[in-house]
Amino acid sequence: MDEKMTEETLEDQPVQDKAFADEAVAEEEADAAAAVEDEDEREITDEELDRIADTAIAALQDILKHFDVGEVTIDEYEGDDGELILDITGDDLAVLIGRHGKTLDALQFVVSAITVRSIGFRYPVVIDVEGYKSRQRQKLESIARTSANKAASQHRSVKLRPMTPYERRIVHIALRDDDRVQTASEGEGAARHVVVIPTR
């Protein structure tokens, strides 16, 4: 897929009103580390997981009607950390990713907010387009491991670049079993980032 994509955001699309999108962003801005802990504590039944998937897919299909992307397929599967991944495949999906994945992030915010509101609790739902986020995840996990090595060997905290809630969650998960370091989210809004802190 062409990595040089035109920038387009959900605000440009007649999809949801802006207040709802802003609310979705605010809900997603909860600390990623705390979200990881909460997910570990809650046991999800198969019936609940089916309801989460049905709700998220219905919301995603409704939103996609407003994009000129033609016929698409939504594949549903469980990620390595128990998250529900909905991967969209089709012929011309660059518009769903946007520049640096910004449209895809906005799409995920809205679908997550609709799902939370419908089911009454937060469960990680990841929207992907032809494996784009899977490739980004591998890069983020590599950055996380490199930062942990640096923090542990140099005995100092390492501040990562500002990241979205989804990206921060990946870093927290990647390092949660690394006894040499701990992670924390710091900063506000678009400047919120992960700090990798040595524990020894």
C-alpha atoms as an extended CHARMM CRD file, in Angstrom:
* protein
*
       200  EXT
         1         1  MET       CA              0.0000000000        0.0000000000        0.0000000000  PROA      1               0.0000000000
         2         2  ASP       CA              1.2230000000        3.5060000000       -0.7910000000  PROA      2               0.0000000000
         3         3  GLU       CA              2.7460000000        5.0170000000        2.3500000000  PROA      3               0.0000000000
         4         4  LYS       CA              2.2740000000        8.5700000000        0.9800000000  PROA      4               0.0000000000
         5         5  MET       CA             -1.3720000000        9.1380000000        1.6480000000  PROA      5               0.0000000000
         6         6  THR       CA             -3.4390000000       12.2730000000        1.6200000000  PROA      6               0.0000000000
         7         7  GLU       CA             -4.3310000000       13.7070000000        5.0060000000  PROA      7               0.0000000000
         8         8  GLU       CA             -7.9560000000       13.4050000000        5.8650000000  PROA      8               0.0000000000
         9         9  THR       CA             -9.6670000000       13.2800000000        9.2430000000  PROA      9               0.0000000000
        10        10  LEU       CA            -13.0300000000       12.1350000000       10.4840000000  PROA      10              0.0000000000
        11        11  GLU       CA            -13.8840000000       15.8150000000       11.0000000000  PROA      11              0.0000000000
        12        12  ASP       CA            -13.9000000000       16.1250000000        7.1950000000  PROA      12              0.0000000000
        13        13  GLN       CA            -16.4720000000       13.3400000000        6.9070000000  PROA      13              0.0000000000
        14        14  PRO       CA            -20.2100000000       13.6030000000        7.7200000000  PROA      14              0.0000000000
        15        15  VAL       CA            -19.8850000000       10.6800000000       10.1190000000  PROA      15              0.0000000000
        16        16  GLN       CA            -20.4980000000       11.7060000000       13.7300000000  PROA      16              0.0000000000
        17        17  ASP       CA            -20.9620000000       15.1080000000       15.2960000000  PROA      17              0.0000000000
        18        18  LYS       CA            -17.8090000000       16.7750000000       16.6310000000  PROA      18              0.0000000000
        19        19  ALA       CA            -18.9190000000       16.6980000000       20.2710000000  PROA      19              0.0000000000
        20        20  PHE       CA            -19.2540000000       12.9260000000       20.1230000000  PROA      20              0.0000000000
        21        21  ALA       CA            -15.8230000000       12.5550000000       18.4980000000  PROA      21              0.0000000000
        22        22  ASP       CA            -14.3110000000       14.8530000000       21.1660000000  PROA      22              0.0000000000
        23        23  GLU       CA            -15.9190000000       12.7290000000       23.8710000000  PROA      23              0.0000000000
        24        24  ALA       CA            -14.4410000000        9.6010000000       22.2930000000  PROA      24              0.0000000000
        25        25  VAL       CA            -10.9830000000       11.1390000000       22.3280000000  PROA      25              0.0000000000
        26        26  ALA       CA            -11.3880000000       12.1930000000       25.9690000000  PROA      26              0.0000000000
        27        27  GLU       CA            -12.4540000000        8.6950000000       26.9980000000  PROA      27              0.0000000000
        28        28  GLU       CA             -9.4990000000        7.1430000000       25.1830000000  PROA      28              0.0000000000
        29        29  GLU       CA             -7.0810000000        9.5530000000       26.9000000000  PROA      29              0.0000000000
        30        30  ALA       CA             -7.3580000000        7.6000000000       30.1760000000  PROA      30              0.0000000000
        31        31  ASP       CA             -3.9150000000        6.4010000000       31.2510000000  PROA      31              0.0000000000
        32        32  ALA       CA             -2.9320000000        3.4190000000       29.0980000000  PROA      32              0.0000000000
        33        33  ALA       CA             -1.1260000000        1.6670000000       31.9420000000  PROA      33              0.0000000000
        34        34  ALA       CA             -4.2220000000        1.7770000000       34.1450000000  PROA      34              0.0000000000
        35        35  ALA       CA             -6.3020000000        0.4360000000       31.2760000000  PROA      35              0.0000000000
        36        36  VAL       CA             -3.9580000000       -2.5390000000       30.9180000000  PROA      36              0.0000000000
        37        37  GLU       CA             -4.3600000000       -3.3590000000       34.6200000000  PROA      37              0.0000000000
        38        38  ASP       CA             -8.1590000000       -3.0570000000       34.4350000000  PROA      38              0.0000000000
        39        39  GLU       CA             -8.3060000000       -5.4160000000       31.4510000000  PROA      39              0.0000000000
        40        40  ASP       CA             -6.2540000000       -8.0060000000       33.3190000000  PROA      40              0.0000000000
        41        41  GLU       CA             -8.7430000000       -7.9980000000       36.2120000000  PROA      41              0.0000000000
        42        42  ARG       CA            -11.9420000000       -8.5070000000       34.2040000000  PROA      42              0.0000000000
        43        43  GLU       CA            -12.9100000000      -11.9120000000       32.8570000000  PROA      43              0.0000000000
        44        44  ILE       CA            -14.8920000000      -11.7320000000       29.6150000000  PROA      44              0.0000000000
        45        45  THR       CA            -17.3470000000      -14.5060000000       28.7620000000  PROA      45              0.0000000000
        46        46  ASP       CA            -17.7220000000      -15.7870000000       25.2010000000  PROA      46              0.0000000000
        47        47  GLU       CA            -21.2000000000      -14.2380000000       25.0790000000  PROA      47              0.0000000000
        48        48  GLU       CA            -19.8320000000      -10.8350000000       26.1220000000  PROA      48              0.0000000000
        49        49  LEU       CA            -17.0360000000      -11.0710000000       23.5670000000  PROA      49              0.0000000000
        50        50  ASP       CA            -19.5650000000      -11.8750000000       20.8320000000  PROA      50              0.0000000000
        51        51  ARG       CA            -21.6420000000       -8.8500000000       21.8780000000  PROA      51              0.0000000000
        52        52  ILE       CA            -18.5470000000       -6.6090000000       21.8840000000  PROA      52              0.0000000000
        53        53  ALA       CA            -17.5820000000       -7.8320000000       18.3950000000  PROA      53              0.0000000000
        54        54  ASP       CA            -21.1190000000       -7.4390000000       17.0190000000  PROA      54              0.0000000000
        55        55  THR       CA            -21.4120000000       -3.9140000000       18.4670000000  PROA      55              0.0000000000
        56        56  ALA       CA            -17.9940000000       -2.7900000000       17.1720000000  PROA      56              0.0000000000
        57        57  ILE       CA            -18.5200000000       -4.2840000000       13.7050000000  PROA      57              0.0000000000
        58        58  ALA       CA            -21.9800000000       -2.6960000000       13.3830000000  PROA      58              0.0000000000
        59        59  ALA       CA            -20.5620000000        0.7040000000       14.3910000000  PROA      59              0.0000000000
        60        60  LEU       CA            -17.6600000000        0.3340000000       11.9610000000  PROA      60              0.0000000000
        61        61  GLN       CA            -19.9160000000       -0.7080000000        9.0770000000  PROA      61              0.0000000000
        62        62  ASP       CA            -22.1950000000        2.2570000000        9.7510000000  PROA      62              0.0000000000
        63        63  ILE       CA            -19.2440000000        4.6810000000        9.6500000000  PROA      63              0.0000000000
        64        64  LEU       CA            -17.7320000000        3.1070000000        6.5170000000  PROA      64              0.0000000000
        65        65  LYS       CA            -20.9470000000        3.8650000000        4.5930000000  PROA      65              0.0000000000
        66        66  HSD       CA            -19.8410000000        7.5120000000        4.6190000000  PROA      66              0.0000000000
        67        67  PHE       CA            -16.4700000000        6.7670000000        2.9770000000  PROA      67              0.0000000000
        68        68  ASP       CA            -16.0510000000        6.1060000000       -0.7330000000  PROA      68              0.0000000000
        69        69  VAL       CA            -14.1010000000        2.8630000000       -0.3220000000  PROA      69              0.0000000000
        70        70  GLY       CA            -16.2400000000        0.3930000000       -2.2590000000  PROA      70              0.0000000000
        71        71  GLU       CA            -16.6210000000       -3.1910000000       -1.0910000000  PROA      71              0.0000000000
        72        72  VAL       CA            -14.6500000000       -4.0570000000        2.0400000000  PROA      72              0.0000000000
        73        73  THR       CA            -14.1540000000       -7.1190000000        4.2280000000  PROA      73              0.0000000000
        74        74  ILE       CA            -13.8500000000       -6.8790000000        8.0200000000  PROA      74              0.0000000000
        75        75  ASP       CA            -11.8480000000       -9.7400000000        9.5110000000  PROA      75              0.0000000000
        76        76  GLU       CA            -12.2560000000      -10.2620000000       13.2420000000  PROA      76              0.0000000000
        77        77  TYR       CA             -9.6300000000      -11.9050000000       15.4380000000  PROA      77              0.0000000000
        78        78  GLU       CA             -8.1320000000      -11.8000000000       18.9080000000  PROA      78              0.0000000000
        79        79  GLY       CA             -4.7640000000      -10.1100000000       19.3940000000  PROA      79              0.0000000000
        80        80  ASP       CA             -1.8370000000      -11.4190000000       21.4230000000  PROA      80              0.0000000000
        81        81  ASP       CA             -2.9560000000       -9.4330000000       24.4650000000  PROA      81              0.0000000000
        82        82  GLY       CA             -6.6390000000      -10.3420000000       24.3110000000  PROA      82              0.0000000000
        83        83  GLU       CA             -7.7660000000       -7.2760000000       22.3550000000  PROA      83              0.0000000000
        84        84  LEU       CA            -10.4060000000       -7.5510000000       19.6380000000  PROA      84              0.0000000000
        85        85  ILE       CA             -8.8800000000       -6.6480000000       16.2580000000  PROA      85              0.0000000000
        86        86  LEU       CA            -11.0710000000       -5.6680000000       13.3140000000  PROA      86              0.0000000000
        87        87  ASP       CA             -8.9350000000       -5.5940000000       10.1560000000  PROA      87              0.0000000000
        88        88  ILE       CA            -10.4870000000       -3.9000000000        7.1190000000  PROA      88              0.0000000000
        89        89  THR       CA             -9.3770000000       -5.0880000000        3.6790000000  PROA      89              0.0000000000
        90        90  GLY       CA            -10.3920000000       -3.7710000000        0.2670000000  PROA      90              0.0000000000
        91        91  ASP       CA             -9.1520000000       -2.1300000000       -2.9200000000  PROA      91              0.0000000000
        92        92  ASP       CA             -8.6520000000        1.5520000000       -2.0910000000  PROA      92              0.0000000000
        93        93  LEU       CA             -8.3940000000        2.1300000000        1.6570000000  PROA      93              0.0000000000
        94        94  ALA       CA             -5.7080000000        4.8260000000        1.9160000000  PROA      94              0.0000000000
        95        95  VAL       CA             -8.3930000000        7.3370000000        2.9160000000  PROA      95              0.0000000000
        96        96  LEU       CA             -9.1250000000        5.2480000000        6.0440000000  PROA      96              0.0000000000
        97        97  ILE       CA             -5.5140000000        5.4670000000        7.2180000000  PROA      97              0.0000000000
        98        98  GLY       CA             -4.7490000000        9.1090000000        6.4720000000  PROA      98              0.0000000000
        99        99  ARG       CA             -1.4170000000       10.8090000000        6.9910000000  PROA      99              0.0000000000
       100       100  HSD       CA              0.6090000000        9.0640000000        9.7140000000  PROA      100             0.0000000000
       101       101  GLY       CA             -2.4680000000        6.9780000000       10.5640000000  PROA      101             0.0000000000
       102       102  LYS       CA             -4.4320000000        9.9380000000       11.9460000000  PROA      102             0.0000000000
       103       103  THR       CA             -7.7240000000        9.0450000000       10.2540000000  PROA      103             0.0000000000
       104       104  LEU       CA             -7.3910000000        5.4610000000       11.4510000000  PROA      104             0.0000000000
       105       105  ASP       CA             -6.7980000000        6.7100000000       15.0160000000  PROA      105             0.0000000000
       106       106  ALA       CA             -9.9320000000        8.8720000000       14.8100000000  PROA      106             0.0000000000
       107       107  LEU       CA            -11.9170000000        5.9420000000       13.4240000000  PROA      107             0.0000000000
       108       108  GLN       CA            -10.7850000000        3.8090000000       16.3380000000  PROA      108             0.0000000000
       109       109  PHE       CA            -11.7190000000        6.5440000000       18.8540000000  PROA      109             0.0000000000
       110       110  VAL       CA            -15.2690000000        6.7050000000       17.5520000000  PROA      110             0.0000000000
       111       111  VAL       CA            -15.8050000000        2.9310000000       17.2780000000  PROA      111             0.0000000000
       112       112  SER       CA            -14.3680000000        2.4250000000       20.7850000000  PROA      112             0.0000000000
       113       113  ALA       CA            -16.6100000000        5.1290000000       22.2520000000  PROA      113             0.0000000000
       114       114  ILE       CA            -19.7260000000        3.6580000000       20.6150000000  PROA      114             0.0000000000
       115       115  THR       CA            -18.7790000000        0.1870000000       21.8680000000  PROA      115             0.0000000000
       116       116  VAL       CA            -18.1170000000        1.3610000000       25.4450000000  PROA      116             0.0000000000
       117       117  ARG       CA            -21.3850000000        3.2660000000       25.5180000000  PROA      117             0.0000000000
       118       118  SER       CA            -23.3170000000        0.2490000000       24.2270000000  PROA      118             0.0000000000
       119       119  ILE       CA            -21.7840000000       -2.5020000000       26.3840000000  PROA      119             0.0000000000
       120       120  GLY       CA            -21.2020000000       -0.4380000000       29.5480000000  PROA      120             0.0000000000
       121       121  PHE       CA            -17.5080000000       -1.1790000000       30.1060000000  PROA      121             0.0000000000
       122       122  ARG       CA            -14.1980000000       -0.6650000000       28.3230000000  PROA      122             0.0000000000
       123       123  TYR       CA            -12.7130000000       -3.4990000000       26.2650000000  PROA      123             0.0000000000
       124       124  PRO       CA             -9.7880000000       -2.9920000000       23.8660000000  PROA      124             0.0000000000
       125       125  VAL       CA            -11.0250000000       -2.8330000000       20.2820000000  PROA      125             0.0000000000
       126       126  VAL       CA             -8.3980000000       -2.1840000000       17.6110000000  PROA      126             0.0000000000
       127       127  ILE       CA             -9.3670000000       -1.0340000000       14.1280000000  PROA      127             0.0000000000
       128       128  ASP       CA             -6.7520000000       -1.8920000000       11.5080000000  PROA      128             0.0000000000
       129       129  VAL       CA             -6.5410000000       -1.4370000000        7.7340000000  PROA      129             0.0000000000
       130       130  GLU       CA             -4.7410000000       -4.1790000000        5.8120000000  PROA      130             0.0000000000
       131       131  GLY       CA             -2.3250000000       -4.8350000000        8.6880000000  PROA      131             0.0000000000
       132       132  TYR       CA             -1.1300000000       -1.1980000000        8.9450000000  PROA      132             0.0000000000
       133       133  LYS       CA             -1.3380000000       -1.1580000000       12.7430000000  PROA      133             0.0000000000
       134       134  SER       CA              0.2720000000       -4.5780000000       12.9810000000  PROA      134             0.0000000000
       135       135  ARG       CA              3.3450000000       -3.1970000000       11.2270000000  PROA      135             0.0000000000
       136       136  GLN       CA              3.2860000000       -0.0680000000       13.4160000000  PROA      136             0.0000000000
       137       137  ARG       CA              2.9770000000       -2.2450000000       16.5190000000  PROA      137             0.0000000000
       138       138  GLN       CA              6.1410000000       -4.1430000000       15.6390000000  PROA      138             0.0000000000
       139       139  LYS       CA              8.0030000000       -0.8420000000       15.3010000000  PROA      139             0.0000000000
       140       140  LEU       CA              6.6730000000        0.4180000000       18.6510000000  PROA      140             0.0000000000
       141       141  GLU       CA              7.6020000000       -2.8100000000       20.4280000000  PROA      141             0.0000000000
       142       142  SER       CA             11.1240000000       -2.4980000000       19.0310000000  PROA      142             0.0000000000
       143       143  ILE       CA             11.3150000000        1.1210000000       20.2580000000  PROA      143             0.0000000000
       144       144  ALA       CA             10.0420000000        0.0100000000       23.6770000000  PROA      144             0.0000000000
       145       145  ARG       CA             12.6800000000       -2.7290000000       24.0140000000  PROA      145             0.0000000000
       146       146  THR       CA             15.4800000000       -0.4180000000       22.8570000000  PROA      146             0.0000000000
       147       147  SER       CA             14.3550000000        2.2410000000       25.3540000000  PROA      147             0.0000000000
       148       148  ALA       CA             14.2170000000       -0.3200000000       28.1730000000  PROA      148             0.0000000000
       149       149  ASN       CA             17.7550000000       -1.4630000000       27.3840000000  PROA      149             0.0000000000
       150       150  LYS       CA             18.9350000000        2.1460000000       27.3790000000  PROA      150             0.0000000000
       151       151  ALA       CA             17.1540000000        2.9960000000       30.6380000000  PROA      151             0.0000000000
       152       152  ALA       CA             18.5120000000       -0.1070000000       32.3780000000  PROA      152             0.0000000000
       153       153  SER       CA             22.0890000000        0.2270000000       31.1290000000  PROA      153             0.0000000000
       154       154  GLN       CA             22.3870000000        3.9940000000       31.6610000000  PROA      154             0.0000000000
       155       155  HSD       CA             20.3690000000        4.0320000000       34.9280000000  PROA      155             0.0000000000
       156       156  ARG       CA             18.2240000000        6.9420000000       33.7780000000  PROA      156             0.0000000000
       157       157  SER       CA             14.6660000000        7.5010000000       32.5860000000  PROA      157             0.0000000000
       158       158  VAL       CA             14.0160000000        7.5530000000       28.8540000000  PROA      158             0.0000000000
       159       159  LYS       CA             11.2210000000        9.7960000000       27.5400000000  PROA      159             0.0000000000
       160       160  LEU       CA              9.5550000000        8.5980000000       24.3290000000  PROA      160             0.0000000000
       161       161  ARG       CA              7.9230000000       10.8020000000       21.6900000000  PROA      161             0.0000000000
       162       162  PRO       CA              4.2730000000       11.8350000000       22.1650000000  PROA      162             0.0000000000
       163       163  MET       CA              1.9460000000        8.9590000000       21.3140000000  PROA      163             0.0000000000
       164       164  THR       CA             -1.7380000000        8.1830000000       20.9550000000  PROA      164             0.0000000000
       165       165  PRO       CA             -3.4680000000        6.1740000000       23.7220000000  PROA      165             0.0000000000
       166       166  TYR       CA             -3.2560000000        3.0570000000       21.5090000000  PROA      166             0.0000000000
       167       167  GLU       CA              0.4820000000        3.5220000000       20.9450000000  PROA      167             0.0000000000
       168       168  ARG       CA              1.1430000000        4.1290000000       24.6500000000  PROA      168             0.0000000000
       169       169  ARG       CA             -0.7910000000        0.9810000000       25.5050000000  PROA      169             0.0000000000
       170       170  ILE       CA              1.4460000000       -1.0460000000       23.1860000000  PROA      170             0.0000000000
       171       171  VAL       CA              4.5730000000        0.2840000000       24.9400000000  PROA      171             0.0000000000
       172       172  HSD       CA              3.1310000000       -0.3990000000       28.4110000000  PROA      172             0.0000000000
       173       173  ILE       CA              2.2140000000       -3.9630000000       27.4080000000  PROA      173             0.0000000000
       174       174  ALA       CA              5.5680000000       -4.5870000000       25.6890000000  PROA      174             0.0000000000
       175       175  LEU       CA              7.4650000000       -3.7190000000       28.8770000000  PROA      175             0.0000000000
       176       176  ARG       CA              5.1310000000       -4.8440000000       31.6430000000  PROA      176             0.0000000000
       177       177  ASP       CA              7.0560000000       -8.0940000000       32.2110000000  PROA      177             0.0000000000
       178       178  ASP       CA             10.4820000000       -6.4360000000       32.0620000000  PROA      178             0.0000000000
       179       179  ASP       CA             11.6390000000       -6.3090000000       35.7170000000  PROA      179             0.0000000000
       180       180  ARG       CA             14.3930000000       -3.8340000000       34.8650000000  PROA      180             0.0000000000
       181       181  VAL       CA             11.9840000000       -0.9980000000       34.1240000000  PROA      181             0.0000000000
       182       182  GLN       CA              8.5540000000        0.4210000000       34.7680000000  PROA      182             0.0000000000
       183       183  THR       CA              6.5240000000        2.7090000000       32.5200000000  PROA      183             0.0000000000
       184       184  ALA       CA              4.3950000000        5.7700000000       33.1640000000  PROA      184             0.0000000000
       185       185  SER       CA              2.3720000000        8.1230000000       30.9770000000  PROA      185             0.0000000000
       186       186  GLU       CA              3.1010000000       11.8250000000       31.4300000000  PROA      186             0.0000000000
       187       187  GLY       CA              1.9880000000       15.0690000000       29.8090000000  PROA      187             0.0000000000
       188       188  GLU       CA             -1.3660000000       16.3090000000       28.5980000000  PROA      188             0.0000000000
       189       189  GLY       CA             -3.3230000000       15.9390000000       25.3690000000  PROA      189             0.0000000000
       190       190  ALA       CA             -1.2470000000       15.6150000000       22.2120000000  PROA      190             0.0000000000
       191       191  ALA       CA              1.9720000000       15.8980000000       24.2520000000  PROA      191             0.0000000000
       192       192  ARG       CA              1.1890000000       12.8280000000       26.3810000000  PROA      192             0.0000000000
       193       193  HSD       CA              4.0610000000       10.3370000000       26.2170000000  PROA      193             0.0000000000
       194       194  VAL       CA              5.5490000000        7.2770000000       27.9240000000  PROA      194             0.0000000000
       195       195  VAL       CA              8.5370000000        7.4660000000       30.2180000000  PROA      195             0.0000000000
       196       196  VAL       CA             10.5810000000        4.2860000000       30.7100000000  PROA      196             0.0000000000
       197       197  ILE       CA             12.0230000000        4.3110000000       34.2480000000  PROA      197             0.0000000000
       198       198  PRO       CA             14.7840000000        1.9860000000       35.5120000000  PROA      198             0.0000000000
       199       199  THR       CA             13.8240000000        0.0830000000       38.6760000000  PROA      199             0.0000000000
       200       200  ARG       CA             17.3810000000       -0.7530000000       39.7810000000  PROA      200             0.0000000000
